[in-house]
Amino acid sequence: MDILLDVHTHTIASGHAFSTLQEMVRTAADKGLKILGITEHSPGIPGTCELIYFRNLHVVPRNMYGVELLLGAEMNIIDYKGNVDMPEEYFSMLDLRIAGIHSLCYQSGTIDENTQAIVGAVRNPAIQIISHPSDGTVPLHFEPIVLAAKENHTLLEINNSSLKPARHKGSARDNNIQLLRLCKKYEMPVILGSDAHISFDIANYEFLYELLVETDFPESLIVNTQIDLFRTFLE
Ligand SMILES: [Zn+2]
Ligand SMILES: [Zn+2]
């Protein structure tokens, strides 16, 4: 596969990541990417950037070293309606709006409540990608999520980071397989995300390839190899 983009990454601005923005873009260029997304955590995560960081994103050039840079946020889903922890007035300042469940900012409910939370975020027209829905942080029904994602043209991410042994996310592998099978069945594209917290991990999808093989997942449904298809989800 010719990987052209990775749009879920973090810099030192997120407080628990280790590379600067410029180091990240330089590495993306060295790895041959055309598009890099940097999506810092929104304020619910301890130690991340304040809202003023997002307000100032306009100072950063969107093209560096031949790489197109998308600057956004990974927001926290905070309730069973799928609300996020960033004021809507900030949405227009972001090139990219990702939302996901993080245990520090979300109280797990029943499987139906958690599913509603994700579906609520999927239905939010400002949200373009749901980060790591299958990482096992909370139990979910995946079929309604895939159907809502298809209907609302929202991408579901298959996240490499949550499969790292150090993360101890035991159900992530089986959940990802389930999600990939459903996306294949309903012909819903997915996005692979590195969730890199250091430059070396940009476009590192090492734990995902075997899942794609196991599910015989069609490359035509992977947006990382098709920039035009990816862009349709930004609109
Ligand atoms: Zn996350
Ligand atoms: Zn992340």
PDB file of C-alpha atoms and ligand atoms in Angstrom:
ATOM      1  CA  MET A   1       0.000   0.000   0.000  1.00  0.00           C
ATOM      2  CA  ASP A   2       1.182   3.473  -0.805  1.00  0.00           C
ATOM      3  CA  ILE A   3       0.350   5.428   2.365  1.00  0.00           C
ATOM      4  CA  LEU A   4      -0.091   9.129   1.544  1.00  0.00           C
ATOM      5  CA  LEU A   5      -1.511  10.530   4.745  1.00  0.00           C
ATOM      6  CA  ASP A   6      -1.675  10.268   8.496  1.00  0.00           C
ATOM      7  CA  VAL A   7      -3.940  12.811  10.163  1.00  0.00           C
ATOM      8  CA  HIS A   8      -4.071  11.762  13.820  1.00  0.00           C
ATOM      9  CA  THR A   9      -0.854  12.788  15.588  1.00  0.00           C
ATOM     10  CA  HIS A  10       0.218  14.827  18.615  1.00  0.00           C
ATOM     11  CA  THR A  11       3.143  17.163  19.388  1.00  0.00           C
ATOM     12  CA  ILE A  12       4.626  18.388  22.672  1.00  0.00           C
ATOM     13  CA  ALA A  13       1.687  20.804  22.820  1.00  0.00           C
ATOM     14  CA  SER A  14      -0.493  17.881  23.964  1.00  0.00           C
ATOM     15  CA  GLY A  15       1.616  17.633  27.121  1.00  0.00           C
ATOM     16  CA  HIS A  16       2.452  13.908  26.941  1.00  0.00           C
ATOM     17  CA  ALA A  17       3.959  13.723  23.440  1.00  0.00           C
ATOM     18  CA  PHE A  18       7.582  14.276  22.530  1.00  0.00           C
ATOM     19  CA  SER A  19       8.192  16.007  19.180  1.00  0.00           C
ATOM     20  CA  THR A  20       7.730  19.550  17.953  1.00  0.00           C
ATOM     21  CA  LEU A  21       5.456  20.501  15.077  1.00  0.00           C
ATOM     22  CA  GLN A  22       8.420  21.111  12.795  1.00  0.00           C
ATOM     23  CA  GLU A  23      10.024  17.763  13.679  1.00  0.00           C
ATOM     24  CA  MET A  24       6.732  16.084  12.887  1.00  0.00           C
ATOM     25  CA  VAL A  25       6.347  17.680   9.464  1.00  0.00           C
ATOM     26  CA  ARG A  26      10.014  17.028   8.593  1.00  0.00           C
ATOM     27  CA  THR A  27       9.550  13.349   9.436  1.00  0.00           C
ATOM     28  CA  ALA A  28       6.301  13.179   7.450  1.00  0.00           C
ATOM     29  CA  ALA A  29       8.200  14.562   4.443  1.00  0.00           C
ATOM     30  CA  ASP A  30      11.013  12.022   4.930  1.00  0.00           C
ATOM     31  CA  LYS A  31       8.398   9.254   5.011  1.00  0.00           C
ATOM     32  CA  GLY A  32       6.887  10.448   1.730  1.00  0.00           C
ATOM     33  CA  LEU A  33       3.530  11.604   3.079  1.00  0.00           C
ATOM     34  CA  LYS A  34       1.519  14.203   1.165  1.00  0.00           C
ATOM     35  CA  ILE A  35      -0.710  15.202   4.103  1.00  0.00           C
ATOM     36  CA  LEU A  36       0.028  15.287   7.830  1.00  0.00           C
ATOM     37  CA  GLY A  37      -2.638  16.057  10.402  1.00  0.00           C
ATOM     38  CA  ILE A  38      -1.715  17.276  13.861  1.00  0.00           C
ATOM     39  CA  THR A  39      -4.638  16.988  16.245  1.00  0.00           C
ATOM     40  CA  GLU A  40      -3.806  18.037  19.787  1.00  0.00           C
ATOM     41  CA  HIS A  41      -6.002  16.947  22.657  1.00  0.00           C
ATOM     42  CA  SER A  42      -8.692  19.423  23.654  1.00  0.00           C
ATOM     43  CA  PRO A  43      -8.596  20.858  27.191  1.00  0.00           C
ATOM     44  CA  GLY A  44     -10.215  17.918  29.074  1.00  0.00           C
ATOM     45  CA  ILE A  45      -6.958  15.931  28.981  1.00  0.00           C
ATOM     46  CA  PRO A  46      -4.583  16.942  31.807  1.00  0.00           C
ATOM     47  CA  GLY A  47      -1.592  18.978  30.675  1.00  0.00           C
ATOM     48  CA  THR A  48      -2.731  19.557  27.084  1.00  0.00           C
ATOM     49  CA  CYS A  49      -2.915  22.941  25.355  1.00  0.00           C
ATOM     50  CA  GLU A  50      -5.389  25.615  26.371  1.00  0.00           C
ATOM     51  CA  LEU A  51      -8.047  26.911  23.987  1.00  0.00           C
ATOM     52  CA  ILE A  52      -5.788  29.851  23.095  1.00  0.00           C
ATOM     53  CA  TYR A  53      -3.499  27.366  21.300  1.00  0.00           C
ATOM     54  CA  PHE A  54      -6.276  26.530  18.819  1.00  0.00           C
ATOM     55  CA  ARG A  55      -7.129  30.189  18.390  1.00  0.00           C
ATOM     56  CA  ASN A  56      -3.577  30.834  17.208  1.00  0.00           C
ATOM     57  CA  LEU A  57      -3.284  28.027  14.642  1.00  0.00           C
ATOM     58  CA  HIS A  58      -3.487  30.626  11.883  1.00  0.00           C
ATOM     59  CA  VAL A  59       0.196  31.520  12.413  1.00  0.00           C
ATOM     60  CA  VAL A  60       1.386  28.116  11.169  1.00  0.00           C
ATOM     61  CA  PRO A  61       2.090  27.647   7.429  1.00  0.00           C
ATOM     62  CA  ARG A  62      -0.031  24.869   5.955  1.00  0.00           C
ATOM     63  CA  ASN A  63       2.698  23.707   3.615  1.00  0.00           C
ATOM     64  CA  MET A  64       6.125  22.736   4.884  1.00  0.00           C
ATOM     65  CA  TYR A  65       8.844  20.589   3.275  1.00  0.00           C
ATOM     66  CA  GLY A  66       6.353  19.632   0.538  1.00  0.00           C
ATOM     67  CA  VAL A  67       3.793  18.303   3.024  1.00  0.00           C
ATOM     68  CA  GLU A  68       0.298  19.732   3.383  1.00  0.00           C
ATOM     69  CA  LEU A  69      -0.377  20.322   7.055  1.00  0.00           C
ATOM     70  CA  LEU A  70      -3.846  20.017   8.585  1.00  0.00           C
ATOM     71  CA  LEU A  71      -4.105  21.417  12.088  1.00  0.00           C
ATOM     72  CA  GLY A  72      -7.000  20.334  14.233  1.00  0.00           C
ATOM     73  CA  ALA A  73      -8.048  18.858  17.512  1.00  0.00           C
ATOM     74  CA  GLU A  74      -8.898  15.498  18.987  1.00  0.00           C
ATOM     75  CA  MET A  75     -11.841  16.427  21.164  1.00  0.00           C
ATOM     76  CA  ASN A  76     -13.207  14.431  24.053  1.00  0.00           C
ATOM     77  CA  ILE A  77     -16.696  12.985  23.892  1.00  0.00           C
ATOM     78  CA  ILE A  78     -18.015  13.803  27.353  1.00  0.00           C
ATOM     79  CA  ASP A  79     -21.590  12.493  27.580  1.00  0.00           C
ATOM     80  CA  TYR A  80     -24.090   9.998  26.167  1.00  0.00           C
ATOM     81  CA  LYS A  81     -25.347  12.531  23.635  1.00  0.00           C
ATOM     82  CA  GLY A  82     -21.917  12.718  22.061  1.00  0.00           C
ATOM     83  CA  ASN A  83     -21.168  16.295  23.080  1.00  0.00           C
ATOM     84  CA  VAL A  84     -17.507  17.312  22.989  1.00  0.00           C
ATOM     85  CA  ASP A  85     -15.394  19.497  25.280  1.00  0.00           C
ATOM     86  CA  MET A  86     -14.574  22.273  22.853  1.00  0.00           C
ATOM     87  CA  PRO A  87     -16.807  25.327  22.318  1.00  0.00           C
ATOM     88  CA  GLU A  88     -18.358  25.376  18.848  1.00  0.00           C
ATOM     89  CA  GLU A  89     -16.934  28.818  18.120  1.00  0.00           C
ATOM     90  CA  TYR A  90     -13.534  27.109  17.808  1.00  0.00           C
ATOM     91  CA  PHE A  91     -14.601  24.635  15.147  1.00  0.00           C
ATOM     92  CA  SER A  92     -14.029  27.064  12.288  1.00  0.00           C
ATOM     93  CA  MET A  93     -10.424  27.594  13.441  1.00  0.00           C
ATOM     94  CA  LEU A  94      -9.619  23.919  12.891  1.00  0.00           C
ATOM     95  CA  ASP A  95      -8.706  22.201   9.604  1.00  0.00           C
ATOM     96  CA  LEU A  96      -9.635  18.877  11.124  1.00  0.00           C
ATOM     97  CA  ARG A  97     -12.062  17.863  13.864  1.00  0.00           C
ATOM     98  CA  ILE A  98     -11.653  14.448  15.460  1.00  0.00           C
ATOM     99  CA  ALA A  99     -13.663  13.238  18.453  1.00  0.00           C
ATOM    100  CA  GLY A 100     -13.142  10.208  20.636  1.00  0.00           C
ATOM    101  CA  ILE A 101     -13.787   8.656  24.010  1.00  0.00           C
ATOM    102  CA  HIS A 102     -10.979   8.928  26.556  1.00  0.00           C
ATOM    103  CA  SER A 103     -11.440   7.357  29.962  1.00  0.00           C
ATOM    104  CA  LEU A 104     -10.154  10.522  31.705  1.00  0.00           C
ATOM    105  CA  CYS A 105     -13.040  12.559  30.305  1.00  0.00           C
ATOM    106  CA  TYR A 106     -15.890  10.075  30.002  1.00  0.00           C
ATOM    107  CA  GLN A 107     -17.852   7.985  32.477  1.00  0.00           C
ATOM    108  CA  SER A 108     -18.652   4.667  30.819  1.00  0.00           C
ATOM    109  CA  GLY A 109     -22.356   3.850  30.797  1.00  0.00           C
ATOM    110  CA  THR A 110     -24.257   0.878  29.468  1.00  0.00           C
ATOM    111  CA  ILE A 111     -23.303  -0.488  26.072  1.00  0.00           C
ATOM    112  CA  ASP A 112     -26.341   1.317  24.612  1.00  0.00           C
ATOM    113  CA  GLU A 113     -25.420   4.633  26.243  1.00  0.00           C
ATOM    114  CA  ASN A 114     -21.832   4.387  25.022  1.00  0.00           C
ATOM    115  CA  THR A 115     -23.031   3.540  21.523  1.00  0.00           C
ATOM    116  CA  GLN A 116     -25.376   6.559  21.627  1.00  0.00           C
ATOM    117  CA  ALA A 117     -22.426   8.734  22.668  1.00  0.00           C
ATOM    118  CA  ILE A 118     -20.396   7.714  19.622  1.00  0.00           C
ATOM    119  CA  VAL A 119     -23.400   7.932  17.281  1.00  0.00           C
ATOM    120  CA  GLY A 120     -24.115  11.427  18.625  1.00  0.00           C
ATOM    121  CA  ALA A 121     -20.596  12.542  17.739  1.00  0.00           C
ATOM    122  CA  VAL A 122     -20.844  10.816  14.330  1.00  0.00           C
ATOM    123  CA  ARG A 123     -24.011  12.836  13.639  1.00  0.00           C
ATOM    124  CA  ASN A 124     -22.344  16.129  14.538  1.00  0.00           C
ATOM    125  CA  PRO A 125     -21.682  17.619  11.090  1.00  0.00           C
ATOM    126  CA  ALA A 126     -18.519  19.332  12.375  1.00  0.00           C
ATOM    127  CA  ILE A 127     -16.868  16.034  13.366  1.00  0.00           C
ATOM    128  CA  GLN A 128     -15.019  14.365  10.497  1.00  0.00           C
ATOM    129  CA  ILE A 129     -13.333  11.413  12.206  1.00  0.00           C
ATOM    130  CA  ILE A 130     -14.038   9.292  15.292  1.00  0.00           C
ATOM    131  CA  SER A 131     -10.759   8.311  16.905  1.00  0.00           C
ATOM    132  CA  HIS A 132     -10.145   4.726  18.067  1.00  0.00           C
ATOM    133  CA  PRO A 133     -13.799   3.640  18.457  1.00  0.00           C
ATOM    134  CA  SER A 134     -12.626   0.037  18.693  1.00  0.00           C
ATOM    135  CA  ASP A 135      -9.906   0.433  21.331  1.00  0.00           C
ATOM    136  CA  GLY A 136     -12.018  -1.184  24.039  1.00  0.00           C
ATOM    137  CA  THR A 137     -12.106   1.814  26.400  1.00  0.00           C
ATOM    138  CA  VAL A 138     -15.878   1.308  26.620  1.00  0.00           C
ATOM    139  CA  PRO A 139     -18.107  -1.502  25.311  1.00  0.00           C
ATOM    140  CA  LEU A 140     -19.954  -0.589  22.093  1.00  0.00           C
ATOM    141  CA  HIS A 141     -22.323  -1.995  19.487  1.00  0.00           C
ATOM    142  CA  PHE A 142     -20.398  -1.480  16.271  1.00  0.00           C
ATOM    143  CA  GLU A 143     -23.109  -2.088  13.679  1.00  0.00           C
ATOM    144  CA  PRO A 144     -25.204   1.038  14.478  1.00  0.00           C
ATOM    145  CA  ILE A 145     -21.987   3.058  14.605  1.00  0.00           C
ATOM    146  CA  VAL A 146     -20.907   1.928  11.137  1.00  0.00           C
ATOM    147  CA  LEU A 147     -24.400   2.586   9.727  1.00  0.00           C
ATOM    148  CA  ALA A 148     -24.504   6.075  11.287  1.00  0.00           C
ATOM    149  CA  ALA A 149     -20.981   6.802  10.002  1.00  0.00           C
ATOM    150  CA  LYS A 150     -22.035   5.830   6.487  1.00  0.00           C
ATOM    151  CA  GLU A 151     -25.195   7.905   6.637  1.00  0.00           C
ATOM    152  CA  ASN A 152     -23.394  10.973   8.017  1.00  0.00           C
ATOM    153  CA  HIS A 153     -20.187  10.622   5.996  1.00  0.00           C
ATOM    154  CA  THR A 154     -17.979  10.448   9.088  1.00  0.00           C
ATOM    155  CA  LEU A 155     -14.802   8.372   9.089  1.00  0.00           C
ATOM    156  CA  LEU A 156     -14.101   5.709  11.708  1.00  0.00           C
ATOM    157  CA  GLU A 157     -10.460   5.327  12.602  1.00  0.00           C
ATOM    158  CA  ILE A 158      -8.535   2.095  12.917  1.00  0.00           C
ATOM    159  CA  ASN A 159      -5.907   3.132  15.457  1.00  0.00           C
ATOM    160  CA  ASN A 160      -2.416   1.658  15.563  1.00  0.00           C
ATOM    161  CA  SER A 161      -1.404   3.050  18.943  1.00  0.00           C
ATOM    162  CA  SER A 162      -4.109   1.264  20.904  1.00  0.00           C
ATOM    163  CA  LEU A 163      -2.732  -2.091  19.673  1.00  0.00           C
ATOM    164  CA  LYS A 164       0.685  -1.486  21.193  1.00  0.00           C
ATOM    165  CA  PRO A 165       1.337  -4.109  23.890  1.00  0.00           C
ATOM    166  CA  ALA A 166       2.262  -1.338  26.377  1.00  0.00           C
ATOM    167  CA  ARG A 167      -1.276   0.041  26.184  1.00  0.00           C
ATOM    168  CA  HIS A 168      -2.830  -3.213  27.549  1.00  0.00           C
ATOM    169  CA  LYS A 169      -6.029  -2.759  25.580  1.00  0.00           C
ATOM    170  CA  GLY A 170      -6.992  -6.409  25.504  1.00  0.00           C
ATOM    171  CA  SER A 171     -10.172  -6.190  23.435  1.00  0.00           C
ATOM    172  CA  ALA A 172      -8.790  -3.786  20.823  1.00  0.00           C
ATOM    173  CA  ARG A 173      -7.721  -6.484  18.381  1.00  0.00           C
ATOM    174  CA  ASP A 174     -11.074  -8.322  18.313  1.00  0.00           C
ATOM    175  CA  ASN A 175     -12.992  -5.032  18.228  1.00  0.00           C
ATOM    176  CA  ASN A 176     -10.956  -3.803  15.263  1.00  0.00           C
ATOM    177  CA  ILE A 177     -11.574  -7.052  13.396  1.00  0.00           C
ATOM    178  CA  GLN A 178     -15.295  -6.682  14.063  1.00  0.00           C
ATOM    179  CA  LEU A 179     -15.276  -3.063  12.914  1.00  0.00           C
ATOM    180  CA  LEU A 180     -13.309  -3.843   9.752  1.00  0.00           C
ATOM    181  CA  ARG A 181     -15.700  -6.698   8.864  1.00  0.00           C
ATOM    182  CA  LEU A 182     -18.694  -4.368   9.242  1.00  0.00           C
ATOM    183  CA  CYS A 183     -17.074  -1.574   7.231  1.00  0.00           C
ATOM    184  CA  LYS A 184     -16.312  -4.076   4.478  1.00  0.00           C
ATOM    185  CA  LYS A 185     -19.875  -5.415   4.567  1.00  0.00           C
ATOM    186  CA  TYR A 186     -21.394  -1.914   4.308  1.00  0.00           C
ATOM    187  CA  GLU A 187     -18.668  -0.589   1.959  1.00  0.00           C
ATOM    188  CA  MET A 188     -17.772   2.166   4.392  1.00  0.00           C
ATOM    189  CA  PRO A 189     -14.236   3.571   4.062  1.00  0.00           C
ATOM    190  CA  VAL A 190     -11.966   3.653   7.135  1.00  0.00           C
ATOM    191  CA  ILE A 191      -8.956   5.756   8.016  1.00  0.00           C
ATOM    192  CA  LEU A 192      -5.814   4.293   9.535  1.00  0.00           C
ATOM    193  CA  GLY A 193      -4.418   6.498  12.301  1.00  0.00           C
ATOM    194  CA  SER A 194      -1.016   6.232  13.910  1.00  0.00           C
ATOM    195  CA  ASP A 195      -1.947   8.456  16.879  1.00  0.00           C
ATOM    196  CA  ALA A 196       1.794   9.191  16.908  1.00  0.00           C
ATOM    197  CA  HIS A 197       3.027  10.860  20.095  1.00  0.00           C
ATOM    198  CA  ILE A 198       6.577  11.050  18.710  1.00  0.00           C
ATOM    199  CA  SER A 199       7.750  11.765  15.167  1.00  0.00           C
ATOM    200  CA  PHE A 200       9.113   8.247  14.550  1.00  0.00           C
ATOM    201  CA  ASP A 201       5.576   6.851  14.817  1.00  0.00           C
ATOM    202  CA  ILE A 202       4.101   8.956  12.007  1.00  0.00           C
ATOM    203  CA  ALA A 203       2.304   6.657   9.539  1.00  0.00           C
ATOM    204  CA  ASN A 204       3.320   3.687  11.648  1.00  0.00           C
ATOM    205  CA  TYR A 205       0.508   1.214  11.029  1.00  0.00           C
ATOM    206  CA  GLU A 206       2.541  -1.879  11.904  1.00  0.00           C
ATOM    207  CA  PHE A 207      -0.130  -3.555  14.032  1.00  0.00           C
ATOM    208  CA  LEU A 208      -2.904  -2.857  11.526  1.00  0.00           C
ATOM    209  CA  TYR A 209      -1.641  -4.659   8.447  1.00  0.00           C
ATOM    210  CA  GLU A 210      -2.301  -8.152   9.808  1.00  0.00           C
ATOM    211  CA  LEU A 211      -5.863  -7.103  10.677  1.00  0.00           C
ATOM    212  CA  LEU A 212      -6.387  -5.878   7.127  1.00  0.00           C
ATOM    213  CA  VAL A 213      -5.072  -9.204   5.801  1.00  0.00           C
ATOM    214  CA  GLU A 214      -7.165 -11.240   8.235  1.00  0.00           C
ATOM    215  CA  THR A 215     -10.362  -9.444   7.187  1.00  0.00           C
ATOM    216  CA  ASP A 216      -9.331  -9.332   3.525  1.00  0.00           C
ATOM    217  CA  PHE A 217     -10.115  -5.624   3.733  1.00  0.00           C
ATOM    218  CA  PRO A 218     -10.260  -3.916   0.318  1.00  0.00           C
ATOM    219  CA  GLU A 219      -7.664  -1.200  -0.291  1.00  0.00           C
ATOM    220  CA  SER A 220     -10.375   0.778  -2.095  1.00  0.00           C
ATOM    221  CA  LEU A 221     -11.932   1.396   1.340  1.00  0.00           C
ATOM    222  CA  ILE A 222      -8.755   2.749   2.960  1.00  0.00           C
ATOM    223  CA  VAL A 223      -8.614   6.536   2.600  1.00  0.00           C
ATOM    224  CA  ASN A 224      -4.898   6.751   3.498  1.00  0.00           C
ATOM    225  CA  THR A 225      -4.015   5.669  -0.037  1.00  0.00           C
ATOM    226  CA  GLN A 226      -6.537   7.956  -1.786  1.00  0.00           C
ATOM    227  CA  ILE A 227      -6.256  11.667  -1.169  1.00  0.00           C
ATOM    228  CA  ASP A 228      -9.348  12.570  -3.205  1.00  0.00           C
ATOM    229  CA  LEU A 229     -11.489  10.122  -1.252  1.00  0.00           C
ATOM    230  CA  PHE A 230     -10.091  11.457   2.036  1.00  0.00           C
ATOM    231  CA  ARG A 231     -10.932  15.031   1.022  1.00  0.00           C
ATOM    232  CA  THR A 232     -14.602  14.149   0.476  1.00  0.00           C
ATOM    233  CA  PHE A 233     -14.792  13.495   4.234  1.00  0.00           C
ATOM    234  CA  LEU A 234     -13.396  16.931   5.068  1.00  0.00           C
ATOM    235  CA  GLU A 235     -16.275  18.747   3.404  1.00  0.00           C
TER     236      GLU A 235
HETATM  237 ZN    ZN B   1      -7.300   9.487  21.569  1.00  0.00          ZN
HETATM  238 ZN    ZN B   2      -4.720  10.870  19.815  1.00  0.00          ZN
END
